[in-house]
Short mmCIF file of C-alpha atoms in Angstrom, two decimals:
data_model
loop_
_atom_site.label_atom_id
_atom_site.label_comp_id
_atom_site.label_asym_id
_atom_site.label_seq_id
_atom_site.Cartn_x
_atom_site.Cartn_y
_atom_site.Cartn_z
CA MET A 1 -51.04 -53.24 8.57
CA ASN A 2 -50.27 -51.86 5.49
CA ARG A 3 -49.00 -48.32 5.69
CA LYS A 4 -49.31 -45.49 2.81
CA PHE A 5 -47.23 -42.47 2.43
CA SER A 6 -47.42 -39.37 0.46
CA PRO A 7 -44.85 -39.01 -2.29
CA ALA A 8 -43.91 -36.17 -0.44
CA LEU A 9 -43.20 -38.05 3.03
CA LEU A 10 -41.24 -40.53 1.20
CA LEU A 11 -38.80 -37.99 -1.06
CA ALA A 12 -38.13 -36.02 2.73
CA LEU A 13 -37.19 -39.36 3.93
CA ALA A 14 -34.81 -40.25 0.73
CA LEU A 15 -32.98 -36.69 0.77
CA MET A 16 -32.36 -36.94 4.59
CA LEU A 17 -30.76 -40.58 4.37
CA SER A 18 -29.07 -39.78 1.83
CA CYS A 19 -27.72 -36.69 3.31
CA THR A 20 -24.16 -36.22 5.25
CA ARG A 21 -23.68 -34.66 8.52
CA GLU A 22 -22.13 -31.31 7.88
CA PRO A 23 -20.75 -29.16 11.36
CA ILE A 24 -22.97 -26.15 12.50
CA TYR A 25 -20.94 -23.05 13.74
CA GLU A 26 -22.94 -21.82 16.44
CA GLY A 27 -23.90 -18.25 16.70
CA VAL A 28 -21.23 -17.24 19.21
CA SER A 29 -17.80 -18.42 18.65
CA GLN A 30 -15.39 -19.16 20.92
CA TYR A 31 -12.06 -18.26 18.87
CA ARG A 32 -11.68 -14.53 18.32
CA PHE A 33 -8.97 -12.44 16.18
CA GLU A 34 -7.82 -8.79 17.56
CA PHE A 35 -5.52 -6.97 15.70
CA SER A 36 -2.76 -3.82 16.82
CA PHE A 37 -1.56 -1.13 14.65
CA PRO A 38 1.68 1.16 15.51
CA ASP A 39 1.28 4.52 16.87
CA SER A 40 2.24 6.18 13.67
CA VAL A 41 3.67 5.77 10.12
CA LEU A 42 6.48 8.44 8.75
CA TRP A 43 5.68 10.48 6.23
CA CYS A 44 3.33 8.17 3.77
CA ARG A 45 0.12 8.27 6.29
CA PRO A 46 -2.01 6.42 5.57
CA GLU A 47 -6.12 5.74 5.69
CA ARG A 48 -7.50 3.42 8.20
CA PRO A 49 -8.60 0.30 6.46
CA GLU A 50 -12.16 -1.29 6.15
CA LEU A 51 -11.11 -4.69 5.79
CA ILE A 52 -8.95 -7.15 7.08
CA GLN A 53 -8.23 -10.15 4.98
CA VAL A 54 -6.59 -13.92 6.51
CA LEU A 55 -5.17 -16.71 5.07
CA PHE A 56 -4.43 -19.83 6.54
CA TYR A 57 -1.95 -22.57 5.27
CA ASP A 58 -1.46 -25.11 5.76
CA PRO A 59 2.29 -25.18 7.75
CA ALA A 60 2.95 -28.55 6.20
CA THR A 61 2.16 -28.65 2.73
CA GLY A 62 1.66 -24.74 2.21
CA LYS A 63 -0.61 -25.11 0.62
CA ARG A 64 -4.06 -22.39 1.18
CA VAL A 65 -6.34 -24.05 2.83
CA SER A 66 -8.87 -21.39 4.02
CA GLU A 67 -9.57 -17.16 4.52
CA THR A 68 -11.99 -14.93 6.06
CA TYR A 69 -12.68 -10.98 6.25
CA MET A 70 -12.72 -9.31 9.24
CA THR A 71 -13.04 -5.41 10.45
CA PRO A 72 -9.92 -3.85 11.96
CA ASP A 73 -11.61 -3.65 14.82
CA GLY A 74 -11.40 -7.56 15.04
CA GLY A 75 -13.44 -11.13 14.59
CA TYR A 76 -14.48 -14.34 14.98
CA LEU A 77 -14.12 -17.71 13.24
CA TYR A 78 -16.49 -20.19 12.66
CA ALA A 79 -15.28 -21.72 9.65
CA ILE A 80 -11.50 -23.02 10.88
CA GLU A 81 -10.11 -26.41 12.55
CA PRO A 82 -8.49 -26.24 15.13
CA GLY A 83 -4.69 -26.97 14.90
CA LYS A 84 -1.71 -25.72 13.81
CA TRP A 85 -1.67 -22.65 10.95
CA ASN A 86 0.48 -20.62 9.78
CA ILE A 87 -1.50 -17.22 9.26
CA VAL A 88 -1.04 -13.92 6.86
CA ALA A 89 -3.25 -10.64 7.77
CA PHE A 90 -2.99 -7.64 6.00
CA THR A 91 -5.35 -4.69 5.49
CA MET A 92 -7.32 -3.93 2.08
CA GLY A 93 -8.30 -1.09 -0.16
CA SER A 94 -4.83 -0.13 -1.53
CA THR A 95 -4.83 0.81 -5.20
CA ARG A 96 -1.47 0.72 -6.28
CA THR A 97 -0.01 -2.16 -3.88
CA MET A 98 -1.62 -5.46 -4.52
CA VAL A 99 -1.34 -8.84 -2.87
CA ASP A 100 -1.35 -12.02 -5.27
CA TYR A 101 -3.73 -14.34 -3.56
CA ALA A 102 -1.09 -17.14 -4.08
CA ARG A 103 -1.86 -20.84 -3.51
CA ASP A 104 1.30 -21.45 -2.00
CA PHE A 105 2.35 -19.85 0.84
CA SER A 106 5.97 -19.34 0.04
CA LEU A 107 4.54 -17.53 -3.32
CA LEU A 108 2.67 -14.83 -1.72
CA SER A 109 3.59 -12.05 -2.24
CA ALA A 110 3.32 -7.98 -2.10
CA HIS A 111 4.02 -5.48 -5.19
CA THR A 112 3.23 -2.25 -7.00
CA SER A 113 2.16 -0.97 -10.47
CA LEU A 114 4.57 -1.09 -13.23
CA ILE A 115 4.46 2.03 -14.99
CA GLN A 116 7.15 0.80 -17.73
CA SER A 117 9.23 -1.85 -18.52
CA ALA A 118 11.67 -1.04 -20.89
CA PRO A 119 14.37 0.80 -20.95
CA MET A 120 14.39 1.13 -17.83
CA ARG A 121 12.11 -0.57 -14.98
CA ILE A 122 9.74 1.90 -13.39
CA ALA A 123 6.83 1.32 -11.11
CA ASP A 124 4.88 3.01 -8.82
CA SER A 125 5.84 4.16 -5.38
CA PRO A 126 3.68 1.61 -3.31
CA GLU A 127 0.82 2.31 -0.42
CA HIS A 128 1.31 1.82 3.23
CA ILE A 129 -0.49 -1.32 3.44
CA PHE A 130 -0.13 -3.65 7.33
CA VAL A 131 0.79 -7.18 6.80
CA ALA A 132 1.45 -10.10 10.07
CA THR A 133 3.03 -13.07 9.12
CA LEU A 134 2.56 -15.82 12.12
CA LEU A 135 4.08 -19.15 11.52
CA ASP A 136 2.54 -22.31 13.56
CA VAL A 137 -0.25 -20.78 15.46
CA ASP A 138 -1.88 -23.21 17.70
CA ILE A 139 -5.89 -23.58 17.69
CA PRO A 140 -6.63 -24.93 20.51
CA GLN A 141 -9.71 -27.45 20.75
CA LEU A 142 -11.60 -26.02 23.52
CA SER A 143 -14.94 -27.27 25.49
CA GLU A 144 -18.32 -25.43 26.51
CA ALA A 145 -16.28 -24.34 29.68
CA ASP A 146 -12.97 -23.26 28.35
CA GLU A 147 -11.97 -19.79 28.37
CA PRO A 148 -12.37 -18.20 24.45
CA PHE A 149 -8.97 -17.82 22.96
CA VAL A 150 -8.31 -14.64 20.99
CA LEU A 151 -5.07 -14.07 19.20
CA ASP A 152 -3.61 -10.65 19.05
CA ILE A 153 -2.30 -10.19 15.99
CA PRO A 154 0.03 -7.26 15.96
CA LEU A 155 -0.08 -5.50 12.24
CA LYS A 156 3.02 -3.78 10.86
CA PRO A 157 4.08 -1.36 8.16
CA LEU A 158 5.07 -2.86 5.06
CA CYS A 159 6.79 -0.47 3.82
CA ASP A 160 9.15 2.64 4.46
CA SER A 161 8.44 5.67 3.92
CA TRP A 162 10.29 8.69 3.22
CA ARG A 163 10.51 12.58 2.57
CA VAL A 164 13.00 14.31 0.37
CA GLU A 165 13.53 17.90 0.52
CA VAL A 166 15.26 19.56 -2.27
CA SER A 167 16.92 22.96 -1.56
CA GLY A 168 18.81 25.15 -3.44
CA ILE A 169 15.87 25.95 -6.47
CA GLU A 170 15.51 29.76 -7.24
CA GLY A 171 12.56 31.01 -8.75
CA LEU A 172 10.79 27.56 -7.16
CA GLU A 173 7.43 29.57 -6.94
CA TYR A 174 7.35 28.95 -11.11
CA ALA A 175 7.56 24.99 -10.71
CA SER A 176 4.93 23.13 -12.67
CA SER A 177 5.76 19.83 -11.54
CA ILE A 178 7.89 17.68 -9.46
CA THR A 179 8.94 14.28 -9.34
CA LEU A 180 10.97 11.64 -8.19
CA LEU A 181 12.53 8.67 -9.30
CA ALA A 182 14.44 6.51 -6.60
CA PHE A 183 16.11 3.64 -8.61
CA ASN A 184 17.23 0.48 -6.55
CA GLN A 185 13.93 -0.16 -4.69
CA ALA A 186 12.15 -3.56 -4.03
CA GLY A 187 9.07 -3.81 -6.61
CA GLU A 188 8.03 -6.87 -4.45
CA VAL A 189 7.95 -8.31 -1.28
CA ARG A 190 7.50 -11.92 -0.31
CA LEU A 191 4.74 -12.29 3.05
CA CYS A 192 6.54 -15.74 4.20
CA ASP A 193 9.58 -14.37 4.80
CA MET A 194 9.53 -10.21 3.95
CA ASP A 195 12.29 -11.13 1.57
CA ARG A 196 12.87 -8.25 -0.48
CA GLY A 197 13.61 -8.38 -5.04
CA ASP A 198 12.62 -7.23 -7.87
CA TRP A 199 14.80 -4.18 -8.22
CA CYS A 200 13.39 -1.07 -10.03
CA ALA A 201 13.38 2.41 -9.98
CA ILE A 202 9.81 3.74 -8.12
CA LYS A 203 8.04 7.56 -9.22
CA ALA A 204 6.83 9.80 -6.66
CA SER A 205 5.04 13.22 -7.03
CA GLY A 206 6.06 16.14 -4.82
CA ALA A 207 4.84 19.79 -3.91
CA VAL A 208 6.19 22.89 -3.09
CA GLN A 209 6.70 23.79 1.08
CA ASP A 210 7.96 26.83 1.57
CA SER A 211 11.06 27.18 0.42
CA LEU A 212 11.83 23.67 -0.42
CA ALA A 213 11.01 20.89 -2.78
CA VAL A 214 9.03 18.31 -0.76
CA ILE A 215 8.74 14.48 -2.25
CA PRO A 216 7.46 11.86 0.59
CA PHE A 217 7.40 8.57 -1.15
CA CYS A 218 7.38 4.87 0.15
CA THR A 219 9.37 1.95 -0.74
CA PHE A 220 9.05 -1.59 -0.10
CA GLY A 221 12.81 -1.78 0.40
CA MET A 222 16.49 -0.72 -0.66
CA PRO A 223 19.51 -2.75 -1.52
CA PRO A 224 22.04 -3.26 1.77
CA ASP A 225 25.09 -3.59 -0.65
CA ALA A 226 24.40 -1.09 -3.50
CA ASN A 227 24.76 2.57 -4.17
CA VAL A 228 21.15 4.25 -3.71
CA VAL A 229 20.35 6.82 -6.23
CA ILE A 230 17.37 9.74 -6.55
CA ARG A 231 16.36 11.62 -9.87
CA VAL A 232 14.98 14.97 -9.16
CA ILE A 233 13.03 16.47 -12.46
CA ILE A 234 11.04 19.68 -12.12
CA GLU A 235 9.66 21.19 -15.15
CA ALA A 236 8.89 25.05 -15.00
CA GLU A 237 6.26 26.60 -16.02
CA ASP A 238 8.38 27.98 -19.61
CA GLY A 239 7.93 23.94 -20.28
CA GLN A 240 11.61 23.44 -18.98
CA LYS A 241 12.65 20.48 -17.19
CA HIS A 242 15.35 20.91 -14.53
CA SER A 243 16.69 16.93 -13.78
CA ASN A 244 19.50 16.17 -11.28
CA ASP A 245 20.77 12.99 -9.84
CA PHE A 246 21.80 12.35 -5.59
CA ASP A 247 23.59 9.76 -4.58
CA ILE A 248 21.41 9.41 -1.13
CA THR A 249 23.49 6.17 0.43
CA ALA A 250 25.12 7.79 3.04
CA GLN A 251 21.39 9.71 4.47
CA VAL A 252 19.11 5.96 3.95
CA ARG A 253 21.92 4.25 6.12
CA SER A 254 22.89 7.09 8.29
CA PRO A 255 21.43 5.68 12.20
CA LEU A 256 20.62 9.18 12.87
CA LYS A 257 17.97 9.69 10.29
CA ARG A 258 15.41 8.29 12.29
CA ASN A 259 12.78 10.95 11.06
CA HIS A 260 13.33 9.76 7.58
CA ILE A 261 14.26 13.17 5.97
CA ILE A 262 16.66 13.18 2.69
CA SER A 263 18.14 16.38 2.25
CA VAL A 264 19.90 17.50 -1.25
CA ASP A 265 20.90 20.46 -2.69
CA PHE A 266 19.70 22.17 -6.33
CA GLN A 267 21.33 24.16 -7.45
CA THR A 268 18.98 25.57 -10.39
CA LYS A 269 16.69 28.46 -12.00
CA LEU A 270 12.89 28.39 -12.70
CA LEU A 271 11.97 30.42 -14.64
CA PRO A 272 8.09 32.25 -15.71
CA LEU A 273 6.13 31.45 -19.15
CA ILE A 274 7.05 34.65 -20.82
CA GLN A 275 3.99 35.54 -23.68
CA GLY A 276 3.99 36.58 -26.17
CA GLY A 277 3.38 38.54 -28.87
CA LEU A 278 0.67 36.40 -30.27
CA ASP A 279 -0.83 35.40 -26.43
CA PRO A 280 -0.89 38.27 -25.05
CA GLN A 281 -2.19 38.66 -21.02
CA THR A 282 -4.88 41.01 -20.93
CA ASP A 283 -4.82 41.70 -17.48
CA GLU A 284 -1.59 43.65 -18.96
CA TRP A 285 -4.13 45.99 -21.36
CA GLU A 286 -5.18 49.55 -20.73
CA ASP A 287 -8.03 51.29 -21.59
CA HIS A 288 -8.32 53.30 -24.36
CA ASN A 289 -10.64 55.68 -25.06
CA GLU A 290 -10.73 57.90 -28.72
CA PHE A 291 -13.39 60.11 -29.57
CA LEU A 292 -14.35 60.18 -33.65
CA GLU A 293 -15.70 63.93 -34.36
CA ILE A 294 -18.52 63.94 -37.05
CA GLU A 295 -19.40 66.65 -39.18
#
């Protein structure tokens, strides 16, 4: 018996026979990641992130195999195979701390924006991001009868945060800008082993609080075997810049500085803007009425 098939049916059969079998991801996964954050972070307060990026690396080759995005409340895994993985998770949304999306686990790093490279390397003070690096995580093969696999990932701040309090300034109310340069600071950090490097100066801005000039700043880290010096630069209303360097090595390495507050005494005097004859202040003018006699 001869059977005739329509061209459309023949095309559909050909497509079915030529297709390869792909895994089907179920609507509900048995694998879930959950994130925990520290209770508090000193000084440079971070915003709560909207997204967390999760990267999976092959421990044998160090190559990136997969990545996914989750909210701070956690999420389910659908497209990762069971086995051992190196996992890196970090919060997204920072404008001053960037993470290089390296395909190689050993090269994945975070860094801050470079402001100038000569004659001195100066970078922006980084913003807080939270990071976790987990090595050789075993994601098991589960059957439908098994309990769900939940991995808790503790995220930690990548930066240290400090607060510099500057006293001794006379006429502080006349300050128009307050700037800090912190020397011998790490410009980047490798996420695989948290090794710091690329030493440079970082720049941060401050403000007047009561009788102090207060400058909070974040840093990837300070060298354990070199002096740490900060430069405080204050510009007054009269346009004069007042600058002084302070060695804060003893303070940043003291075990008593758990609050990360650095105190320096800057004996200087700021002056207000003095109005000249070509730039009078109108609020100093007085009304003057003169009557003219007209005959």
